[in-house]
Amino acid sequence: QLASTYTAAQARDVLLQWHMANIEFANASQLRCLSMLHWDLDDAHEHQGAHVFLPGGNLRLLEGLAQGIPIYYKAPARLLQYSNTGVQVHTDAGVFQADAAIVTVPLGVLKRKDGIVFQPPLPAKKRAAIKRLGFGCLNKVMMLFPHCFWGEKDMFGHVRTDGDHRGLYYLFYTYNSISGGAVLAALVAGDAAIAFEQRQEQECVADVMTLLRGVFGPQGVQVPDPLQTICTHWGSDPMFYGSYSSVSVGSAGAADYDIMARPLGDKVFFAGEATTSRYPATMHGAFATGLREAARVMAAFAHQRGEDVHLRQQQGVPEVDEATAAEGLDLIKASQLLQQVQKVFDDQQLVSPALGLQFGIFSAVFGPPDSDLEDQAIVAVDISTMRGKNKQAVSCFYMTLNRAQLELLQEIPGDDRRLAVLISELAVRPLARRLNAKELSLLEAIATHRQQRV
């Protein structure tokens, strides 16, 4: 359809506008407001696998979590006072006193000058993070129809030639496979989402219906009038003032989310999607932060009651199985032996034709003569002369090689080429902190031989 309506250049332009609208939808922000450096910081942590929809909607999860919990409606918080003795939350329904409080209000509310007042005021770093992070707007037109006139589609898009309105009803989600009803949602993103809230609901619904009939009418599909419609206004809703967080221009990225998550001592804690850099702007991210803060509160209360000290006295040292204990002893032994490695290479009598080799940046010490390890060597590779101005780089590393491998390296001209062969052809690894039995035996034998000679 695009090819028959637009030239190739025009088609590319409208598709680009559509994809930019999709980015604005994903971030609930205008594209120009997003940090080019940090806007997609959560992509690396995105959960894999197919999407799963809950029949009846996500409200079922909330209803299950809320069972048995007292909820006060028409009681917005106005003032939160906190001190070493506890907290007081002043609301329209009265004052609530508690040992601690978890603040889960949206970032949009925290940004408002006429929002919740904290006494004492929030720390300067937290106020700065609140200001830097974005909290934009995404809106929807939800429509219930007599039947699903759109067929088997689970979503479909609409492109616009006008870039200023690229996010206006740019994508439609179908909910019939989720909720069981013939429900269609039209998404509004970017600048269009903000302008959307200034219009009357009837006008917005009429625009969507005109668009739908223009799309499906030429296909011979009659689009019925909706039975019920709802238009969201997240940007002007006093309980939210926006949809979800994003990383704005000037933000410190993950660091700002981390600051948002910091508690105020052991009295005021913060949860919500704007307090996690791994899963921001998501329901599961908000839920995970709730679990995180619940654990923090429990730990704080246990500490106040001295339970952590009591548990140490009662439980003593945890039991360790024999395998773990043996592995720990090996690590200690290896660490002690490795401390002697440099002393071995400082001893010029050991790094001699009889007991070792030295060429270029390579120094080798063989195992004790007339032993099974006499052809095995600990090798030090000193790259300090090759690291240039990078004074923070590691200057020396160690490995094990046999005599034949060392003689091969010695015949190769130039340390650069030797290192290349070492890595690519010999596939030798530097000594790790956890040595295998053979490496440990060699290191121990060389250290013992050195002590005998001294």
Tab-separated table of C-alpha atoms in Angstrom, residues 49-425:
chain	number	residue	atom	x	y	z
A	49	GLY	CA	10.681	-15.145	25.583
A	50	ALA	CA	7.173	-14.677	24.298
A	51	HIS	CA	4.739	-12.165	25.783
A	52	VAL	CA	2.081	-13.675	28.010
A	53	PHE	CA	-1.261	-11.983	28.613
A	54	LEU	CA	-3.315	-12.528	31.729
A	55	PRO	CA	-6.991	-13.254	30.980
A	56	GLY	CA	-9.082	-10.591	32.640
A	57	GLY	CA	-6.218	-8.089	32.684
A	58	ASN	CA	-3.475	-7.146	35.136
A	59	LEU	CA	-6.058	-5.926	37.615
A	60	ARG	CA	-6.353	-9.523	38.770
A	61	LEU	CA	-2.769	-9.386	40.027
A	62	LEU	CA	-3.460	-6.210	41.989
A	63	GLU	CA	-6.617	-7.631	43.489
A	64	GLY	CA	-4.710	-10.685	44.658
A	65	LEU	CA	-1.874	-8.638	46.181
A	66	ALA	CA	-4.310	-6.270	47.915
A	67	GLN	CA	-6.242	-8.986	49.742
A	68	GLY	CA	-6.243	-8.408	53.487
A	69	ILE	CA	-4.514	-5.014	53.219
A	70	PRO	CA	-6.368	-1.917	54.493
A	71	ILE	CA	-6.584	0.673	51.699
A	72	TYR	CA	-7.735	4.232	52.391
A	73	TYR	CA	-9.398	5.932	49.451
A	74	LYS	CA	-9.736	9.702	49.021
A	75	ALA	CA	-6.738	10.123	51.311
A	76	PRO	CA	-3.924	11.680	49.244
A	77	ALA	CA	-0.714	12.292	51.201
A	78	ARG	CA	0.204	15.959	51.622
A	79	LEU	CA	3.078	15.959	54.122
A	80	LEU	CA	5.566	13.303	55.240
A	81	GLN	CA	7.465	14.084	58.435
A	82	TYR	CA	10.266	11.757	59.470
A	83	SER	CA	12.760	11.574	62.344
A	84	ASN	CA	14.660	8.981	64.354
A	85	THR	CA	11.470	8.110	66.233
A	86	GLY	CA	9.334	7.312	63.186
A	87	VAL	CA	7.170	8.931	60.513
A	88	GLN	CA	3.923	10.882	60.282
A	89	VAL	CA	1.974	10.994	57.031
A	90	HIS	CA	-0.552	13.825	56.822
A	91	THR	CA	-3.437	13.031	54.462
A	92	ASP	CA	-6.901	14.345	53.663
A	93	ALA	CA	-8.248	11.516	55.826
A	94	GLY	CA	-6.074	12.224	58.852
A	95	VAL	CA	-2.571	11.656	60.162
A	96	PHE	CA	-0.987	8.201	60.052
A	97	GLN	CA	1.900	7.381	62.387
A	98	ALA	CA	4.308	4.521	61.758
A	99	ASP	CA	7.833	3.265	62.390
A	100	ALA	CA	8.664	3.716	58.683
A	101	ALA	CA	7.086	4.549	55.339
A	102	ILE	CA	7.595	3.329	51.772
A	103	VAL	CA	7.011	6.074	49.200
A	104	THR	CA	5.664	4.635	45.948
A	105	VAL	CA	4.093	7.727	44.386
A	106	PRO	CA	4.900	8.286	40.688
A	107	LEU	CA	7.892	10.401	39.741
A	108	GLY	CA	5.491	12.914	38.205
A	109	VAL	CA	4.038	13.632	41.646
A	110	LEU	CA	7.496	14.029	43.190
A	111	LYS	CA	8.365	16.561	40.487
A	112	ARG	CA	5.450	18.845	41.373
A	113	LYS	CA	6.095	21.884	43.566
A	114	ASP	CA	2.576	21.473	44.901
A	115	GLY	CA	3.078	17.732	45.491
A	116	ILE	CA	4.051	15.895	48.647
A	117	VAL	CA	6.104	17.932	51.123
A	118	PHE	CA	8.923	16.131	52.933
A	119	GLN	CA	10.022	17.421	56.310
A	120	PRO	CA	13.000	17.603	56.542
A	121	PRO	CA	13.378	18.201	52.778
A	122	LEU	CA	14.732	15.460	50.568
A	123	PRO	CA	18.538	15.382	50.176
A	124	ALA	CA	19.914	17.598	47.413
A	125	LYS	CA	21.104	14.606	45.346
A	126	LYS	CA	17.660	13.023	45.368
A	127	ARG	CA	15.986	16.319	44.441
A	128	ALA	CA	18.456	16.686	41.548
A	129	ALA	CA	17.754	13.144	40.310
A	130	ILE	CA	14.008	13.805	40.466
A	131	LYS	CA	14.521	16.897	38.342
A	132	ARG	CA	16.839	15.252	35.802
A	133	LEU	CA	14.856	12.098	35.073
A	134	GLY	CA	12.036	12.400	32.577
A	135	PHE	CA	8.408	11.553	33.230
A	136	GLY	CA	6.427	12.028	30.064
A	137	CYS	CA	3.077	11.095	28.673
A	138	LEU	CA	1.474	8.258	26.712
A	139	ASN	CA	-2.280	8.184	26.209
A	140	LYS	CA	-4.838	5.741	24.827
A	141	VAL	CA	-8.340	5.716	23.436
A	142	MET	CA	-10.002	2.506	24.640
A	143	MET	CA	-13.056	1.412	22.622
A	144	LEU	CA	-15.461	-1.490	23.146
A	145	PHE	CA	-17.219	-2.631	19.944
A	146	PRO	CA	-20.132	-5.028	19.289
A	147	HIS	CA	-17.772	-7.383	17.469
A	148	CYS	CA	-14.161	-7.693	16.247
A	149	PHE	CA	-14.292	-6.100	12.788
A	150	TRP	CA	-10.475	-6.189	12.519
A	151	GLY	CA	-10.254	-9.955	12.063
A	152	GLU	CA	-7.378	-11.942	13.531
A	153	LYS	CA	-4.950	-9.041	13.900
A	154	ASP	CA	-3.391	-8.565	17.336
A	155	MET	CA	-2.135	-5.093	16.371
A	156	PHE	CA	-1.872	-2.802	13.366
A	157	GLY	CA	-0.258	0.566	12.682
A	158	HIS	CA	-1.076	3.801	10.900
A	159	VAL	CA	1.478	6.106	9.276
A	160	ARG	CA	1.186	9.869	8.896
A	161	THR	CA	2.919	12.259	6.567
A	162	ASP	CA	2.825	15.063	9.140
A	163	GLY	CA	5.793	14.626	11.505
A	164	ASP	CA	4.249	16.928	14.118
A	165	HIS	CA	1.406	14.437	14.584
A	166	ARG	CA	3.327	11.215	13.987
A	167	GLY	CA	2.303	9.763	17.356
A	168	LEU	CA	-1.442	10.419	16.946
A	169	TYR	CA	-3.198	7.030	16.830
A	170	TYR	CA	-0.062	5.571	15.256
A	171	LEU	CA	-0.640	2.046	16.676
A	172	PHE	CA	-3.705	-0.028	17.589
A	173	TYR	CA	-3.729	-2.912	20.052
A	174	THR	CA	-6.513	-5.488	19.979
A	175	TYR	CA	-7.592	-6.986	23.294
A	176	ASN	CA	-10.129	-9.608	22.248
A	177	SER	CA	-7.628	-12.448	22.722
A	178	ILE	CA	-6.743	-11.105	26.173
A	179	SER	CA	-9.942	-9.882	27.784
A	180	GLY	CA	-12.432	-11.803	25.668
A	181	GLY	CA	-14.185	-8.609	24.560
A	182	ALA	CA	-14.014	-6.709	21.277
A	183	VAL	CA	-11.737	-4.003	22.704
A	184	LEU	CA	-9.424	-1.828	20.624
A	185	ALA	CA	-6.839	0.616	21.977
A	186	ALA	CA	-5.472	3.528	19.932
A	187	LEU	CA	-2.082	4.776	21.171
A	188	VAL	CA	-1.070	8.426	21.282
A	189	ALA	CA	2.615	9.251	21.830
A	190	GLY	CA	5.056	12.166	21.785
A	191	ASP	CA	3.813	15.729	21.239
A	192	ALA	CA	0.455	14.326	20.166
A	193	ALA	CA	-0.041	12.768	23.625
A	194	ILE	CA	0.287	16.164	25.280
A	195	ALA	CA	-1.990	17.954	22.821
A	196	PHE	CA	-4.475	15.079	23.134
A	197	GLU	CA	-5.285	16.043	26.716
A	198	GLN	CA	-6.463	19.493	25.662
A	199	ARG	CA	-9.216	18.110	23.446
A	200	GLN	CA	-12.717	16.857	24.275
A	201	GLU	CA	-13.153	13.108	24.492
A	202	GLN	CA	-15.959	13.066	21.918
A	203	GLU	CA	-13.711	14.859	19.444
A	204	CYS	CA	-10.862	12.390	19.941
A	205	VAL	CA	-13.146	9.358	19.555
A	206	ALA	CA	-14.653	10.854	16.398
A	207	ASP	CA	-11.151	11.277	14.925
A	208	VAL	CA	-10.275	7.665	15.680
A	209	MET	CA	-13.523	6.427	14.106
A	210	THR	CA	-12.866	8.461	10.972
A	211	LEU	CA	-9.386	6.934	10.757
A	212	LEU	CA	-10.629	3.363	11.271
A	213	ARG	CA	-13.349	3.712	8.655
A	214	GLY	CA	-10.828	5.174	6.264
A	215	VAL	CA	-8.613	2.112	6.767
A	216	PHE	CA	-11.204	-0.683	6.781
A	217	GLY	CA	-13.892	0.851	4.553
A	218	PRO	CA	-11.931	0.397	1.296
A	219	GLN	CA	-11.478	-3.266	2.310
A	220	GLY	CA	-15.254	-3.718	2.394
A	221	VAL	CA	-15.401	-3.862	6.190
A	222	GLN	CA	-18.101	-1.894	7.974
A	223	VAL	CA	-16.849	-0.362	11.220
A	224	PRO	CA	-19.645	-0.162	13.849
A	225	ASP	CA	-20.021	2.581	16.417
A	226	PRO	CA	-18.350	1.774	19.738
A	227	LEU	CA	-20.486	0.741	22.702
A	228	GLN	CA	-18.203	2.429	25.215
A	229	THR	CA	-15.073	4.598	25.089
A	230	ILE	CA	-12.497	5.849	27.570
A	231	CYS	CA	-9.736	8.384	26.935
A	232	THR	CA	-6.777	8.442	29.321
A	233	HIS	CA	-5.293	11.713	30.544
A	234	TRP	CA	-2.212	10.583	32.415
A	235	GLY	CA	-0.393	13.894	32.106
A	236	SER	CA	-3.082	15.863	33.933
A	237	ASP	CA	-4.133	13.169	36.407
A	238	PRO	CA	-3.202	14.548	39.894
A	239	MET	CA	-2.338	11.038	41.096
A	240	PHE	CA	0.291	10.571	38.362
A	241	TYR	CA	1.116	13.670	36.252
A	242	GLY	CA	2.534	11.403	33.565
A	243	SER	CA	2.840	7.797	32.450
A	244	TYR	CA	6.305	6.436	33.292
A	245	SER	CA	9.919	7.500	33.599
A	246	SER	CA	12.550	7.996	30.920
A	247	VAL	CA	16.169	9.168	30.743
A	248	SER	CA	16.131	12.807	29.715
A	249	VAL	CA	18.864	14.962	28.236
A	250	GLY	CA	21.261	15.834	31.058
A	251	SER	CA	20.401	12.801	33.158
A	252	ALA	CA	23.126	10.661	34.711
A	253	GLY	CA	21.322	7.523	33.537
A	254	ALA	CA	21.439	4.512	35.865
A	255	ALA	CA	23.052	6.637	38.589
A	256	ASP	CA	19.903	8.778	38.850
A	257	TYR	CA	17.704	5.684	39.229
A	258	ASP	CA	20.057	4.444	41.953
A	259	ILE	CA	19.761	7.764	43.790
A	260	MET	CA	15.984	7.537	43.548
A	261	ALA	CA	16.136	4.164	45.298
A	262	ARG	CA	18.218	5.345	48.266
A	263	PRO	CA	16.292	5.323	51.565
A	264	LEU	CA	16.350	8.161	54.072
A	265	GLY	CA	18.044	6.415	56.948
A	266	ASP	CA	15.912	3.521	58.176
A	267	LYS	CA	12.624	5.458	58.179
A	268	VAL	CA	11.678	6.456	54.610
A	269	PHE	CA	12.076	4.037	51.712
A	270	PHE	CA	11.368	4.495	47.979
A	271	ALA	CA	9.901	2.023	45.478
A	272	GLY	CA	8.359	2.194	42.018
A	273	GLU	CA	9.400	1.928	38.389
A	274	ALA	CA	11.468	5.132	38.632
A	275	THR	CA	13.726	3.537	41.270
A	276	THR	CA	15.163	0.750	39.092
A	277	SER	CA	17.574	1.173	36.183
A	278	ARG	CA	17.142	-2.451	35.098
A	279	TYR	CA	13.377	-2.474	34.581
A	280	PRO	CA	12.128	1.134	34.520
A	281	ALA	CA	8.758	2.013	32.969
A	282	THR	CA	7.432	-1.496	33.619
A	283	MET	CA	4.952	-3.125	35.971
A	284	HIS	CA	7.316	-5.971	36.822
A	285	GLY	CA	10.037	-3.422	37.595
A	286	ALA	CA	7.754	-1.614	40.040
A	287	PHE	CA	6.773	-4.910	41.657
A	288	ALA	CA	10.413	-5.975	42.045
A	289	THR	CA	11.282	-2.700	43.797
A	290	GLY	CA	8.440	-3.320	46.223
A	291	LEU	CA	10.015	-6.635	47.186
A	292	ARG	CA	13.398	-4.912	47.447
A	293	GLU	CA	12.128	-2.272	49.846
A	294	ALA	CA	10.139	-4.778	51.898
A	295	ALA	CA	13.409	-6.619	52.478
A	296	ARG	CA	15.140	-3.368	53.431
A	297	VAL	CA	12.438	-2.529	55.957
A	298	MET	CA	12.617	-5.994	57.499
A	299	ALA	CA	16.401	-5.742	57.774
A	300	ALA	CA	16.162	-2.277	59.345
A	301	PHE	CA	13.626	-3.423	61.923
A	302	ALA	CA	15.668	-6.538	62.724
A	303	HIS	CA	18.741	-4.385	63.273
A	304	GLN	CA	16.806	-2.029	65.557
A	305	ARG	CA	15.694	-5.007	67.656
A	306	GLY	CA	19.211	-6.454	67.738
A	307	GLU	CA	18.084	-9.609	65.994
A	308	ASP	CA	21.082	-9.692	63.703
A	309	VAL	CA	23.487	-9.773	66.685
A	310	HIS	CA	21.317	-12.332	68.462
A	311	LEU	CA	21.315	-14.599	65.426
A	312	ARG	CA	25.089	-14.528	65.178
A	313	GLN	CA	25.444	-15.525	68.837
A	314	GLN	CA	22.948	-18.367	68.507
A	315	GLN	CA	23.976	-19.711	65.143
A	316	GLY	CA	27.742	-19.371	65.413
A	317	VAL	CA	29.893	-20.098	62.389
A	318	PRO	CA	27.908	-21.673	59.516
A	319	GLU	CA	28.755	-25.281	58.731
A	320	VAL	CA	30.837	-25.853	55.611
A	321	ASP	CA	30.928	-29.139	53.732
A	322	GLU	CA	34.276	-30.943	53.291
A	323	ALA	CA	34.569	-30.191	49.566
A	324	THR	CA	34.082	-26.447	50.107
A	325	ALA	CA	36.546	-26.454	52.995
A	326	ALA	CA	39.173	-28.267	50.907
A	327	GLU	CA	38.708	-25.823	48.047
A	328	GLY	CA	39.144	-22.921	50.460
A	329	LEU	CA	42.397	-24.395	51.794
A	330	ASP	CA	43.671	-24.785	48.223
A	331	LEU	CA	42.933	-21.122	47.516
A	332	ILE	CA	44.792	-20.046	50.651
A	333	LYS	CA	47.725	-22.248	49.731
A	334	ALA	CA	47.829	-20.911	46.172
A	335	SER	CA	47.685	-17.346	47.405
A	336	GLN	CA	50.634	-17.903	49.725
A	337	LEU	CA	52.648	-19.562	46.984
A	338	LEU	CA	51.863	-16.874	44.437
A	339	GLN	CA	53.248	-14.287	46.845
A	340	GLN	CA	56.593	-15.987	46.395
A	341	VAL	CA	56.487	-15.936	42.585
A	342	GLN	CA	58.008	-12.501	42.253
A	343	LYS	CA	60.744	-13.447	44.700
A	344	VAL	CA	61.546	-16.431	42.498
A	345	PHE	CA	62.066	-14.186	39.472
A	346	ASP	CA	64.056	-11.692	41.511
A	347	ASP	CA	66.533	-14.490	42.303
A	348	GLN	CA	68.932	-14.352	39.349
A	349	GLN	CA	70.417	-17.723	40.293
A	350	LEU	CA	67.083	-19.396	39.505
A	351	VAL	CA	66.579	-17.541	36.229
A	352	SER	CA	69.727	-19.046	34.728
A	353	PRO	CA	70.456	-21.286	31.722
A	354	ALA	CA	70.454	-24.290	34.034
A	355	LEU	CA	67.227	-23.529	35.892
A	356	GLY	CA	65.378	-21.207	33.558
A	357	LEU	CA	65.279	-19.014	30.479
A	358	GLN	CA	65.089	-15.291	29.831
A	359	PHE	CA	64.421	-13.644	26.454
A	360	GLY	CA	62.647	-10.445	25.553
A	361	ILE	CA	59.780	-9.853	27.977
A	362	PHE	CA	59.677	-13.553	28.966
A	363	SER	CA	61.312	-15.012	32.079
A	364	ALA	CA	60.903	-18.688	32.973
A	365	VAL	CA	61.766	-20.819	35.993
A	366	PHE	CA	61.652	-24.600	35.547
A	367	GLY	CA	60.686	-27.152	38.107
A	368	PRO	CA	63.411	-28.725	40.285
A	369	PRO	CA	66.067	-30.658	38.353
A	370	ASP	CA	65.801	-34.438	38.256
A	371	SER	CA	62.099	-34.288	39.056
A	372	ASP	CA	58.950	-34.992	37.056
A	373	LEU	CA	58.478	-31.219	36.781
A	374	GLU	CA	61.910	-30.297	35.406
A	375	ASP	CA	60.500	-29.590	31.922
A	376	GLN	CA	57.579	-27.517	33.271
A	377	ALA	CA	58.014	-23.815	33.962
A	378	ILE	CA	56.338	-20.844	35.590
A	379	VAL	CA	56.681	-17.998	33.080
A	380	ALA	CA	56.507	-14.291	33.844
A	381	VAL	CA	55.582	-11.977	30.957
A	382	ASP	CA	56.561	-8.375	31.718
A	383	ILE	CA	54.624	-6.062	29.400
A	384	SER	CA	55.566	-2.847	31.178
A	385	THR	CA	57.771	-1.780	28.264
A	386	MET	CA	54.847	-2.258	25.838
A	387	ARG	CA	52.028	-0.503	27.704
A	388	GLY	CA	52.987	3.062	26.784
A	389	LYS	CA	51.323	5.752	28.870
A	390	ASN	CA	48.680	3.465	30.376
A	391	LYS	CA	50.105	3.344	33.874
A	392	GLN	CA	47.010	1.580	35.230
A	393	ALA	CA	47.494	-1.475	33.023
A	394	VAL	CA	48.685	-4.786	34.450
A	395	SER	CA	52.479	-4.878	33.921
A	396	CYS	CA	53.176	-8.566	34.508
A	397	PHE	CA	51.253	-11.823	34.304
A	398	TYR	CA	52.171	-15.437	34.852
A	399	MET	CA	51.478	-18.743	33.118
A	400	THR	CA	52.745	-22.299	32.868
A	401	LEU	CA	54.610	-23.555	29.752
A	402	ASN	CA	56.697	-26.611	29.002
A	403	ARG	CA	60.266	-26.515	27.759
A	404	ALA	CA	59.349	-27.197	24.107
A	405	GLN	CA	56.853	-24.325	24.052
A	406	LEU	CA	59.436	-21.962	25.531
A	407	GLU	CA	62.076	-22.975	23.001
A	408	LEU	CA	59.550	-22.353	20.215
A	409	LEU	CA	58.818	-18.855	21.524
A	410	GLN	CA	62.518	-18.128	21.908
A	411	GLU	CA	63.120	-18.786	18.219
A	412	ILE	CA	60.383	-16.311	17.156
A	413	PRO	CA	61.752	-12.783	16.534
A	414	GLY	CA	60.002	-9.948	18.408
A	415	ASP	CA	57.833	-9.948	21.524
A	416	ASP	CA	54.734	-8.859	19.576
A	417	ARG	CA	54.906	-11.975	17.429
A	418	ARG	CA	55.666	-14.148	20.461
A	419	LEU	CA	52.552	-12.909	22.236
A	420	ALA	CA	50.483	-13.506	19.120
A	421	VAL	CA	51.685	-17.122	18.893
A	422	LEU	CA	51.177	-17.567	22.629
A	423	ILE	CA	47.542	-16.563	22.391
A	424	SER	CA	46.505	-17.870	18.995
A	425	GLU	CA	48.510	-21.080	18.515
